[in-house]
Short mmCIF file of C-alpha atoms and ligand atoms in Angstrom, two decimals:
data_model
loop_
_atom_site.label_atom_id
_atom_site.label_comp_id
_atom_site.label_asym_id
_atom_site.label_seq_id
_atom_site.Cartn_x
_atom_site.Cartn_y
_atom_site.Cartn_z
CA UNK A 1 0.22 0.02 -0.23
CA UNK A 2 1.12 3.60 -0.89
CA UNK A 3 2.30 5.49 2.17
CA UNK A 4 0.42 8.64 3.78
CA UNK A 5 1.86 12.13 3.07
CA UNK A 6 1.05 14.53 6.04
CA UNK A 7 1.55 18.49 4.89
CA UNK A 8 1.38 20.73 8.10
CA UNK A 9 1.32 24.31 8.09
CA UNK A 10 3.78 24.74 5.05
CA UNK A 11 4.80 28.00 3.71
CA UNK A 12 6.91 28.91 0.77
CA UNK A 13 8.10 32.06 -0.67
CA UNK A 14 10.48 33.30 -3.23
CA UNK A 15 12.19 36.46 -2.06
CA UNK A 16 9.35 38.80 -1.15
CA UNK A 17 6.94 36.72 -3.30
CA UNK A 18 4.75 34.35 -0.85
CA UNK A 19 3.89 31.26 -3.19
CA UNK A 20 1.52 30.02 -0.42
CA UNK A 21 1.03 29.91 3.36
CA UNK A 22 0.07 27.40 5.95
CA UNK A 23 -1.01 24.67 3.59
CA UNK A 24 -2.16 21.72 5.70
CA UNK A 25 -3.44 18.47 4.32
CA UNK A 26 -3.08 14.76 4.24
CA UNK A 27 -2.79 12.41 1.10
CA UNK A 28 -4.31 9.04 2.51
CA UNK A 29 -2.58 6.21 1.63
CA UNK A 30 -3.21 4.52 -1.72
CA UNK A 31 -5.74 7.16 -2.82
CA UNK A 32 -5.86 9.46 -5.95
CA UNK A 33 -5.73 13.13 -5.06
CA UNK A 34 -5.95 15.96 -7.37
CA UNK A 35 -4.59 19.64 -6.82
CA UNK A 36 -6.36 22.43 -8.83
CA UNK A 37 -5.75 25.99 -9.07
CA UNK A 38 -5.37 28.72 -11.34
CA UNK A 39 -1.95 29.23 -13.27
CA UNK A 40 0.80 30.65 -11.14
CA UNK A 41 -0.62 29.56 -7.76
CA UNK A 42 2.02 27.24 -7.27
CA UNK A 43 0.59 23.75 -7.93
CA UNK A 44 4.39 22.70 -9.49
CA UNK A 45 6.06 24.52 -6.27
CA UNK A 46 4.09 22.20 -4.03
CA UNK A 47 4.80 19.12 -5.93
CA UNK A 48 8.63 20.00 -5.70
CA UNK A 49 8.20 20.94 -2.04
CA UNK A 50 7.05 17.19 -1.49
CA UNK A 51 9.97 15.78 -2.99
CA UNK A 52 12.23 18.02 -1.58
CA UNK A 53 13.52 19.83 -4.29
CA UNK A 54 12.54 23.02 -2.53
CA UNK A 55 12.41 23.92 0.98
CA UNK A 56 9.64 25.64 2.30
CA UNK A 57 10.52 28.35 5.24
CA UNK A 58 8.23 26.58 7.54
CA UNK A 59 5.77 23.67 8.45
CA UNK A 60 6.46 19.90 7.96
CA UNK A 61 6.05 17.22 5.26
CA UNK A 62 6.18 14.12 7.13
CA UNK A 63 6.56 10.64 5.01
CA UNK A 64 7.04 7.47 7.15
CA UNK A 65 7.56 9.36 10.22
CA UNK A 66 10.56 11.66 8.63
CA UNK A 67 10.18 15.56 8.10
CA UNK A 68 11.54 15.87 4.93
CA UNK A 69 11.94 19.50 5.22
CA UNK A 70 14.63 19.18 8.05
CA UNK A 71 16.02 15.52 7.81
CA UNK A 72 19.28 14.89 6.82
CA UNK A 73 20.56 14.54 3.09
CA UNK A 74 20.79 10.78 3.51
CA UNK A 75 17.31 10.56 5.10
CA UNK A 76 16.04 12.85 2.17
CA UNK A 77 17.55 10.65 -0.19
CA UNK A 78 16.19 7.48 1.10
CA UNK A 79 12.62 9.21 1.28
CA UNK A 80 13.10 10.23 -2.23
CA UNK A 81 13.06 6.50 -3.64
CA UNK A 82 9.59 6.25 -2.55
CA UNK A 83 8.72 8.59 -5.16
CA UNK A 84 7.70 8.34 -8.84
CA UNK A 85 7.22 11.74 -10.86
CA UNK A 86 5.51 12.04 -14.29
CA UNK A 87 6.71 15.45 -15.38
CA UNK A 88 4.71 17.79 -17.86
CA UNK A 89 6.66 16.38 -20.92
CA UNK A 90 7.51 13.23 -19.80
CA UNK A 91 11.14 14.44 -19.22
CA UNK A 92 12.90 11.67 -21.45
CA UNK A 93 16.25 11.91 -23.03
CA UNK A 94 15.70 12.82 -26.43
CA UNK A 95 18.51 10.81 -27.70
CA UNK A 96 17.68 7.48 -26.01
CA UNK A 97 15.12 4.85 -27.29
CA UNK A 98 12.13 4.32 -24.89
CA UNK A 99 13.62 1.19 -23.65
CA UNK A 100 16.81 2.68 -22.32
CA UNK A 101 14.72 5.74 -21.40
CA UNK A 102 12.60 3.72 -18.92
CA UNK A 103 15.68 1.49 -17.67
CA UNK A 104 17.77 4.42 -16.95
CA UNK A 105 16.44 4.76 -13.05
CA UNK A 106 17.54 1.30 -12.57
CA UNK A 107 20.71 1.55 -14.06
CA UNK A 108 21.45 4.58 -12.07
CA UNK A 109 19.90 3.52 -8.64
CA UNK A 110 19.91 -0.55 -8.37
CA UNK A 111 22.42 -3.10 -9.12
CA UNK A 112 19.85 -5.18 -10.80
CA UNK A 113 21.42 -7.28 -13.85
CA UNK A 114 20.21 -6.44 -17.41
CA UNK A 115 18.32 -9.37 -17.53
CA UNK A 116 16.18 -8.19 -14.38
CA UNK A 117 16.29 -4.75 -15.66
CA UNK A 118 14.75 -5.90 -18.81
CA UNK A 119 11.93 -7.98 -17.27
CA UNK A 120 10.95 -4.57 -14.95
CA UNK A 121 11.14 -2.32 -18.15
CA UNK A 122 9.13 -4.63 -20.34
CA UNK A 123 6.53 -5.05 -17.26
CA UNK A 124 6.04 -1.28 -16.90
CA UNK A 125 5.88 -0.72 -20.69
CA UNK A 126 2.92 -3.42 -20.82
CA UNK A 127 1.39 -1.65 -17.62
CA UNK A 128 1.03 1.39 -19.94
CA UNK A 129 0.58 0.08 -23.02
CA UNK A 130 3.51 0.51 -24.80
CA UNK A 131 5.01 -2.97 -25.60
CA UNK A 132 6.41 -3.15 -29.00
CA UNK A 133 7.78 0.72 -28.79
CA UNK A 134 10.93 -0.45 -27.09
CA UNK A 135 13.14 1.13 -29.90
CA UNK A 136 11.23 4.21 -30.67
CA UNK A 137 12.92 7.67 -29.51
CA UNK A 138 10.86 10.38 -28.12
CA UNK A 139 10.79 12.55 -31.34
CA UNK A 140 9.16 10.08 -33.23
CA UNK A 141 6.24 9.29 -30.51
CA UNK A 142 3.15 11.26 -30.13
CA UNK A 143 2.62 13.32 -26.63
CA UNK A 144 0.45 10.67 -25.29
CA UNK A 145 2.96 8.14 -25.94
CA UNK A 146 5.66 10.27 -24.53
CA UNK A 147 3.49 10.74 -21.36
CA UNK A 148 2.92 6.92 -21.10
CA UNK A 149 6.52 6.22 -21.53
CA UNK A 150 7.38 8.90 -18.59
CA UNK A 151 4.97 7.05 -16.52
CA UNK A 152 6.68 3.86 -17.19
CA UNK A 153 9.95 5.34 -16.29
CA UNK A 154 8.36 6.60 -12.97
CA UNK A 155 7.01 2.98 -12.20
CA UNK A 156 10.28 1.03 -12.59
CA UNK A 157 11.30 1.68 -8.96
CA UNK A 158 8.10 0.52 -7.57
CA UNK A 159 7.33 4.07 -5.99
CA UNK A 160 4.67 4.50 -3.06
CA UNK A 161 3.75 7.87 -3.87
CA UNK A 162 3.69 9.19 -7.40
CA UNK A 163 3.42 12.75 -8.28
CA UNK A 164 1.82 13.80 -11.84
CA UNK A 165 2.23 17.20 -13.08
CA UNK A 166 -0.37 18.17 -15.40
CA UNK A 167 -0.40 14.71 -17.15
CA UNK A 168 -3.21 16.12 -19.39
CA UNK A 169 -1.29 19.10 -20.76
CA UNK A 170 -1.11 19.29 -24.47
CA UNK A 171 -3.15 16.09 -25.08
CA UNK A 172 -6.27 15.99 -27.03
CA UNK A 173 -9.77 14.78 -24.82
CA UNK A 174 -9.73 11.59 -26.04
CA UNK A 175 -5.97 10.93 -25.04
CA UNK A 176 -6.62 12.82 -22.05
CA UNK A 177 -9.70 10.28 -21.19
CA UNK A 178 -7.36 7.27 -21.93
CA UNK A 179 -4.57 8.42 -19.91
CA UNK A 180 -7.41 9.10 -16.94
CA UNK A 181 -8.06 5.32 -17.50
CA UNK A 182 -4.79 4.20 -17.02
CA UNK A 183 -4.23 6.43 -14.21
CA UNK A 184 -7.02 4.51 -12.43
CA UNK A 185 -6.05 1.35 -13.71
CA UNK A 186 -2.52 1.86 -12.44
CA UNK A 187 -3.94 2.83 -8.81
CA UNK A 188 -5.50 -0.65 -8.72
CA UNK A 189 -2.61 -2.44 -9.71
CA UNK A 190 0.28 -0.82 -7.63
CA UNK A 191 -2.10 0.86 -4.69
CA UNK A 192 0.20 3.71 -4.50
CA UNK A 193 -0.58 7.29 -3.35
CA UNK A 194 -0.95 9.56 -6.33
CA UNK A 195 -1.49 13.20 -6.30
CA UNK A 196 -1.98 14.73 -10.02
CA UNK A 197 -1.93 18.36 -10.69
CA UNK A 198 -4.09 19.40 -13.50
CA UNK A 199 -6.44 22.21 -14.94
CA UNK A 200 -8.56 19.69 -16.62
CA UNK A 201 -11.96 20.08 -15.27
CA UNK A 202 -12.88 16.72 -16.43
CA UNK A 203 -10.14 14.80 -14.86
CA UNK A 204 -11.04 16.49 -11.50
CA UNK A 205 -14.65 15.64 -11.56
CA UNK A 206 -13.85 11.97 -12.64
CA UNK A 207 -10.31 10.59 -11.38
CA UNK A 208 -9.92 11.62 -7.93
CA UNK A 209 -10.67 10.40 -4.23
CA UNK A 210 -9.94 13.80 -2.94
CA UNK A 211 -9.39 17.32 -4.24
CA UNK A 212 -7.81 20.40 -3.23
CA UNK A 213 -7.31 24.12 -4.26
CA UNK A 214 -4.86 26.50 -4.46
CA UNK A 215 -5.70 30.18 -4.85
CA UNK A 216 -4.57 33.41 -3.60
CA UNK A 217 -1.68 32.09 -1.82
CA UNK A 218 -3.77 29.66 0.11
CA UNK A 219 -5.15 26.20 0.27
CA UNK A 220 -9.05 27.08 -0.24
CA UNK A 221 -10.12 23.61 0.52
CA UNK A 222 -8.96 20.04 0.57
CA UNK A 223 -11.37 16.98 1.32
CA UNK A 224 -13.41 14.31 -0.55
CA UNK A 225 -14.50 14.68 -3.93
CA UNK A 226 -17.77 14.95 -3.18
CA UNK A 227 -17.28 17.97 -0.83
CA UNK A 228 -15.57 20.25 -3.41
CA UNK A 229 -17.71 18.77 -6.10
CA UNK A 230 -20.89 20.27 -4.36
CA UNK A 231 -19.08 23.03 -2.88
CA UNK A 232 -20.73 26.58 -2.96
CA UNK A 233 -17.45 28.07 -2.49
CA UNK A 234 -17.26 30.84 -5.07
CA UNK A 235 -13.52 30.32 -6.10
CA UNK A 236 -14.00 26.47 -6.36
CA UNK A 237 -17.34 26.80 -7.65
CA UNK A 238 -16.10 29.08 -10.42
CA UNK A 239 -13.13 26.84 -11.47
CA UNK A 240 -14.81 23.39 -11.28
CA UNK A 241 -17.46 24.85 -13.70
CA UNK A 242 -15.16 26.63 -15.68
CA UNK A 243 -16.52 30.01 -15.31
CA UNK A 244 -15.45 33.54 -16.34
CA UNK A 245 -17.84 35.05 -13.49
CA UNK A 246 -16.43 34.98 -9.99
CA UNK A 247 -13.07 35.69 -7.86
CA UNK A 248 -10.79 34.15 -10.35
CA UNK A 249 -9.47 36.88 -12.62
CA UNK A 250 -7.06 37.09 -15.65
CA UNK A 251 -4.35 37.51 -13.58
CA UNK A 252 -5.29 35.72 -10.25
CA UNK A 253 -7.73 37.87 -8.22
CA UNK A 254 -10.58 40.09 -9.78
CA UNK A 255 -11.71 43.48 -7.95
CA UNK A 256 -14.01 42.37 -5.34
CA UNK A 257 -16.72 44.49 -6.39
CA UNK A 258 -16.92 43.45 -9.86
CA UNK A 259 -16.76 39.62 -8.57
CA UNK A 260 -19.66 40.60 -6.11
CA UNK A 261 -21.39 41.84 -9.10
CA UNK A 262 -21.20 38.80 -11.52
CA UNK A 263 -22.08 36.52 -8.69
CA UNK A 264 -25.12 38.41 -7.94
CA UNK A 265 -26.02 38.34 -11.64
CA UNK A 266 -25.35 34.55 -11.66
CA UNK A 267 -27.86 34.10 -9.04
CA UNK A 268 -30.35 35.02 -11.01
CA UNK A 269 -29.56 32.98 -13.96
CA UNK A 270 -31.08 29.44 -14.34
CA UNK A 271 -27.67 27.34 -14.01
CA UNK A 272 -29.19 23.79 -13.58
CA UNK A 273 -28.37 21.71 -10.36
CA UNK A 274 -24.79 20.40 -11.13
CA UNK A 275 -24.55 16.86 -11.54
CA UNK A 276 -21.58 15.30 -9.95
CA UNK A 277 -19.95 13.01 -12.69
CA UNK A 278 -19.39 9.27 -11.57
CA UNK A 279 -15.79 8.24 -10.48
CA UNK A 280 -13.82 6.40 -13.28
CA UNK A 281 -14.07 2.69 -12.59
CA UNK A 282 -11.27 0.24 -12.93
CA UNK A 283 -11.09 -1.42 -16.48
CA UNK A 284 -12.85 -4.98 -16.04
CA UNK A 285 -10.43 -7.77 -15.66
CA UNK A 286 -8.26 -5.85 -13.36
CA UNK A 287 -8.11 -6.05 -9.58
CA UNK A 288 -10.47 -3.69 -7.79
CA UNK A 289 -8.64 -0.64 -6.21
CA UNK A 290 -8.31 -1.31 -2.52
CA UNK A 291 -8.20 2.34 -1.76
CA UNK A 292 -12.00 2.46 -2.60
CA UNK A 293 -13.01 0.36 0.45
CA UNK A 294 -10.61 2.20 2.80
CA UNK A 295 -11.79 5.55 1.88
CA UNK A 296 -15.39 4.46 2.31
CA UNK A 297 -14.48 3.65 5.59
CA UNK A 298 -12.60 6.94 6.58
CA UNK A 299 -15.15 9.13 4.79
CA UNK A 300 -17.87 7.72 6.67
CA UNK A 301 -16.05 8.23 9.72
CA UNK A 302 -16.23 11.91 8.59
CA UNK A 303 -19.70 12.02 7.08
CA UNK A 304 -21.57 14.04 10.10
CA UNK A 305 -18.45 16.95 9.52
CA UNK A 306 -19.41 17.31 5.99
CA UNK A 307 -21.96 19.63 3.96
CA UNK A 308 -25.46 18.24 3.37
CA UNK A 309 -24.69 18.14 -0.49
CA UNK A 310 -21.53 15.95 0.25
CA UNK A 311 -23.27 13.78 2.40
CA UNK A 312 -26.13 13.07 0.07
CA UNK A 313 -23.60 12.26 -2.61
CA UNK A 314 -21.54 10.18 -0.37
CA UNK A 315 -24.58 8.21 0.51
CA UNK A 316 -25.39 7.52 -3.04
CA UNK A 317 -22.18 5.56 -3.33
CA UNK A 318 -23.19 3.25 -0.62
CA UNK A 319 -24.88 -0.09 -1.44
CA UNK A 320 -28.28 -0.88 0.28
CA UNK A 321 -26.45 -3.26 2.77
CA UNK A 322 -23.93 -0.48 3.73
CA UNK A 323 -26.74 2.23 4.31
CA UNK A 324 -28.69 -0.14 6.56
CA UNK A 325 -25.63 -0.43 8.61
CA UNK A 326 -25.06 3.58 8.91
CA UNK A 327 -28.92 3.54 9.77
CA UNK A 328 -30.38 4.67 6.43
CA UNK A 329 -32.96 3.17 4.34
CA UNK A 330 -32.67 3.10 0.51
CA UNK A 331 -34.73 4.71 -2.16
CA UNK A 332 -38.66 4.39 -0.78
CA UNK A 333 -40.93 7.22 -1.03
CA UNK A 334 -39.28 9.80 -3.03
CA UNK A 335 -37.00 11.13 -0.34
CA UNK A 336 -33.79 9.58 -0.71
CA UNK A 337 -31.93 8.40 1.28
CA UNK A 338 -34.08 8.44 4.25
CA UNK A 339 -32.94 8.06 7.96
CA UNK A 340 -34.56 5.62 9.90
CA UNK A 341 -32.28 5.82 13.10
CA UNK A 342 -29.58 8.18 14.28
CA UNK A 343 -26.29 7.69 12.01
CA UNK A 344 -23.68 5.66 14.18
CA UNK A 345 -20.63 6.68 11.82
CA UNK A 346 -18.53 6.83 14.97
CA UNK A 347 -20.55 4.11 16.89
CA UNK A 348 -19.63 0.59 17.59
CA UNK A 349 -19.05 -1.70 14.66
CA UNK A 350 -19.61 0.46 11.72
CA UNK A 351 -17.27 1.56 10.15
CA UNK A 352 -15.02 -0.89 10.90
CA UNK A 353 -12.00 0.49 12.83
CA UNK A 354 -9.35 1.01 10.30
CA UNK A 355 -5.80 2.17 10.83
CA UNK A 356 -6.23 5.27 8.12
CA UNK A 357 -5.74 8.77 9.19
CA UNK A 358 -8.24 11.00 8.90
CA UNK A 359 -7.99 13.97 6.33
CA UNK A 360 -8.25 17.08 7.76
CA UNK A 361 -10.65 19.39 6.63
CA UNK A 362 -9.03 22.77 6.62
CA UNK A 363 -11.35 25.03 4.96
CA UNK A 364 -10.50 28.93 4.78
CA UNK A 365 -12.78 31.72 4.03
CA UNK A 366 -12.84 32.58 0.33
CA UNK A 367 -10.76 35.51 -0.24
CA UNK A 368 -13.36 36.78 -2.50
CA UNK A 369 -16.58 35.44 -0.22
CA UNK A 370 -20.09 35.39 -2.17
CA UNK A 371 -22.22 38.34 -0.69
CA UNK A 372 -24.51 39.70 0.15
CA UNK A 373 -26.51 36.43 0.69
CA UNK A 374 -29.68 35.94 3.44
CA UNK A 375 -28.73 34.03 6.57
CA UNK A 376 -29.20 30.09 5.90
CA UNK A 377 -31.16 28.22 8.23
CA UNK A 378 -27.83 26.53 8.61
CA UNK A 379 -24.41 28.01 8.62
CA UNK A 380 -22.66 26.60 5.22
CA UNK A 381 -19.94 24.49 6.11
CA UNK A 382 -17.32 26.29 4.59
CA UNK A 383 -17.85 29.79 6.65
CA UNK A 384 -16.29 28.64 9.66
CA UNK A 385 -17.39 24.88 10.07
CA UNK A 386 -16.22 22.95 13.31
CA UNK A 387 -17.18 19.49 13.65
CA UNK A 388 -19.91 19.01 16.26
CA UNK A 389 -18.80 15.82 18.75
CA UNK A 390 -20.24 12.92 17.95
CA UNK A 391 -22.74 12.59 21.12
CA UNK A 392 -24.44 16.09 20.16
CA UNK A 393 -27.56 15.92 18.68
CA UNK A 394 -27.21 15.62 14.61
CA UNK A 395 -28.51 18.50 12.22
CA UNK A 396 -31.28 17.04 10.32
CA UNK A 397 -30.58 17.24 6.91
CA UNK A 398 -32.05 13.98 5.38
CA UNK A 399 -35.58 14.45 6.85
CA UNK A 400 -37.54 14.10 10.09
CA UNK A 401 -36.06 12.88 13.33
CA UNK A 402 -37.49 9.31 14.25
CA UNK A 403 -40.64 9.57 16.15
CA UNK A 404 -41.38 13.13 14.73
CA UNK A 405 -44.60 13.94 12.79
N1 ATP B 1 12.62 28.66 -8.62
C1 ATP B 1 11.87 29.50 -8.48
N2 ATP B 1 12.42 30.68 -8.48
C2 ATP B 1 11.46 31.59 -8.21
N3 ATP B 1 10.22 31.80 -8.35
C3 ATP B 1 9.84 30.56 -8.85
C4 ATP B 1 10.54 29.52 -8.78
N4 ATP B 1 9.59 28.48 -9.00
C5 ATP B 1 8.56 28.90 -9.22
N5 ATP B 1 8.39 30.20 -8.99
C6 ATP B 1 7.17 31.12 -9.07
O1 ATP B 1 6.03 30.84 -8.26
C7 ATP B 1 5.22 30.74 -8.61
C8 ATP B 1 4.17 29.52 -9.18
O2 ATP B 1 4.85 28.89 -10.05
P1 ATP B 1 4.30 27.46 -10.39
O3 ATP B 1 4.86 26.85 -11.38
O4 ATP B 1 4.23 26.39 -8.94
O5 ATP B 1 2.60 27.79 -10.68
P2 ATP B 1 1.41 26.60 -11.23
O6 ATP B 1 0.37 26.75 -10.32
O7 ATP B 1 2.22 25.36 -11.11
O8 ATP B 1 1.28 27.36 -12.61
P3 ATP B 1 0.98 26.77 -13.81
O9 ATP B 1 -0.41 25.91 -13.50
O10 ATP B 1 0.92 27.73 -15.12
O11 ATP B 1 1.81 25.57 -14.22
C9 ATP B 1 5.30 31.43 -9.84
O12 ATP B 1 4.97 32.73 -10.13
C10 ATP B 1 6.75 31.26 -10.65
O13 ATP B 1 7.13 32.32 -11.31
#
C-alpha cells in the first residue's frame, strides 16, 4: 500500500513573493488526490516541495515518520526513493530510445542485472500499453505516448507515491480520457498514493478520491471529491465549472466589487443543478482498487462533519447493505436516502476500525466571499465550520427525526 503524506502548516516564498502559506492536508495512503488552482498559484512548487527539491520556510512534510523539510540529506535520499514523478513533458532523454529511457533509473539506482532490468522495463511498458515501442525515440512518438513512457519510467523503482504534473497538458480530450483510465487502472494495480496536478475539469471530476484547490496564496479546500464537487464556495465553484464569472480573474484575483456583481447576476440565472459525474472505475479484468474500501470507511467516519450536499452524494455511493448499517433506508418514498435511525458513523461496529488517518478538513474563508446573501438556516460548512462532538444531536439534513410527525 502507498504511504500517507502529511503536510502541516507549509509555507513557501521566493524572496518577497509568497507562493502559499500554512498549507495543511493529508494525502491518504493509496488514494488518488487532485490539486487544482489557477495558473501561477504554486502547484508545481508544491509538488517540488513534497519531494524535497524546494525547501519551504516553515511547516512539515512527514512521510514514514520523517519530516523531509528538516531531515538529513541521507534520509531525504532514502525518502525520495519512495517517489515516482511524471513530469509535464515526460522529461525523456531525446537521444535514448524508450527502452533505455525507462531502464535509466534502474541502471542508476539499483544493482540489477541487465536481464532483471529487461523484465522490469517490459513489465512497466506493458502496464502503460507501450510494449513493442522499445526502439522508438521520443521525437518519433506522439505526446500521449511520451507521457506513457514517462509514466513507465516513474514506475520502475516501484514507487509508493506518484506525483503527476499536469499529465493531460497538450493532450486531446480522447488521449486525456485514455490517460485518466490508465491512471485509475494503475492505482488499482499498485495501490500507491497518487497526487495529480491538473487544470482539466473533467479529470478533476472523474478521477480523484480527494480534491484540493490553491488560490490566492492559500489552500482554499482539501477533502473528499464529493465535498468540492458540491461546494458553493465561489472560488471552487467557479473553477470546477470553468466560468468567467467569479473571484478568479485573468491575473489571479478580480476586483472584489466586480466579482460580487458577477456572482449576484449569476444567482439570478438558471444554471441547473450541477451533477456529480461518477468516478472512473477500473477496467474490467483488473483488480479492484483497494483504496476504495479504505476511503469509504474513512469518509463515513467524517460524514457528520461534511456539508449536506456532500453527505447526500457520499450516501448515494453506498450499497443498500452499507446504507442499512449506517442507519439509512434505500430509495423508498421519494426522499432519498431516508434516515431510519440516528447515524452511528462513529458508533460501534460501523465503519470498521481502520488504521487510516483522517484527512483534516482545513477550510479557509474565501478571499472573495459570495455576498450579500441571506443568512441560511444552517451556516454553510465552509464559513467557519467546526466539527461537532459525536454525542451532540445531529443536524437533520435527511428529513424528520425518528418519531417526529
Ligand atoms: N525557482 C523559482 N524561483 C523563483 N520563483 C519561482 C521558482 N519556481 C516557481 N516560481 C514562481 O512561483 C510561482 C508559482 O509557480 P508554479 O509553476 O508552481 O505555478 P503553477 O500553479 O504550477 O502554474 P501553472 O498552472 O501555470 O503550471 C510563479 O510565480 C513562479 O514564477
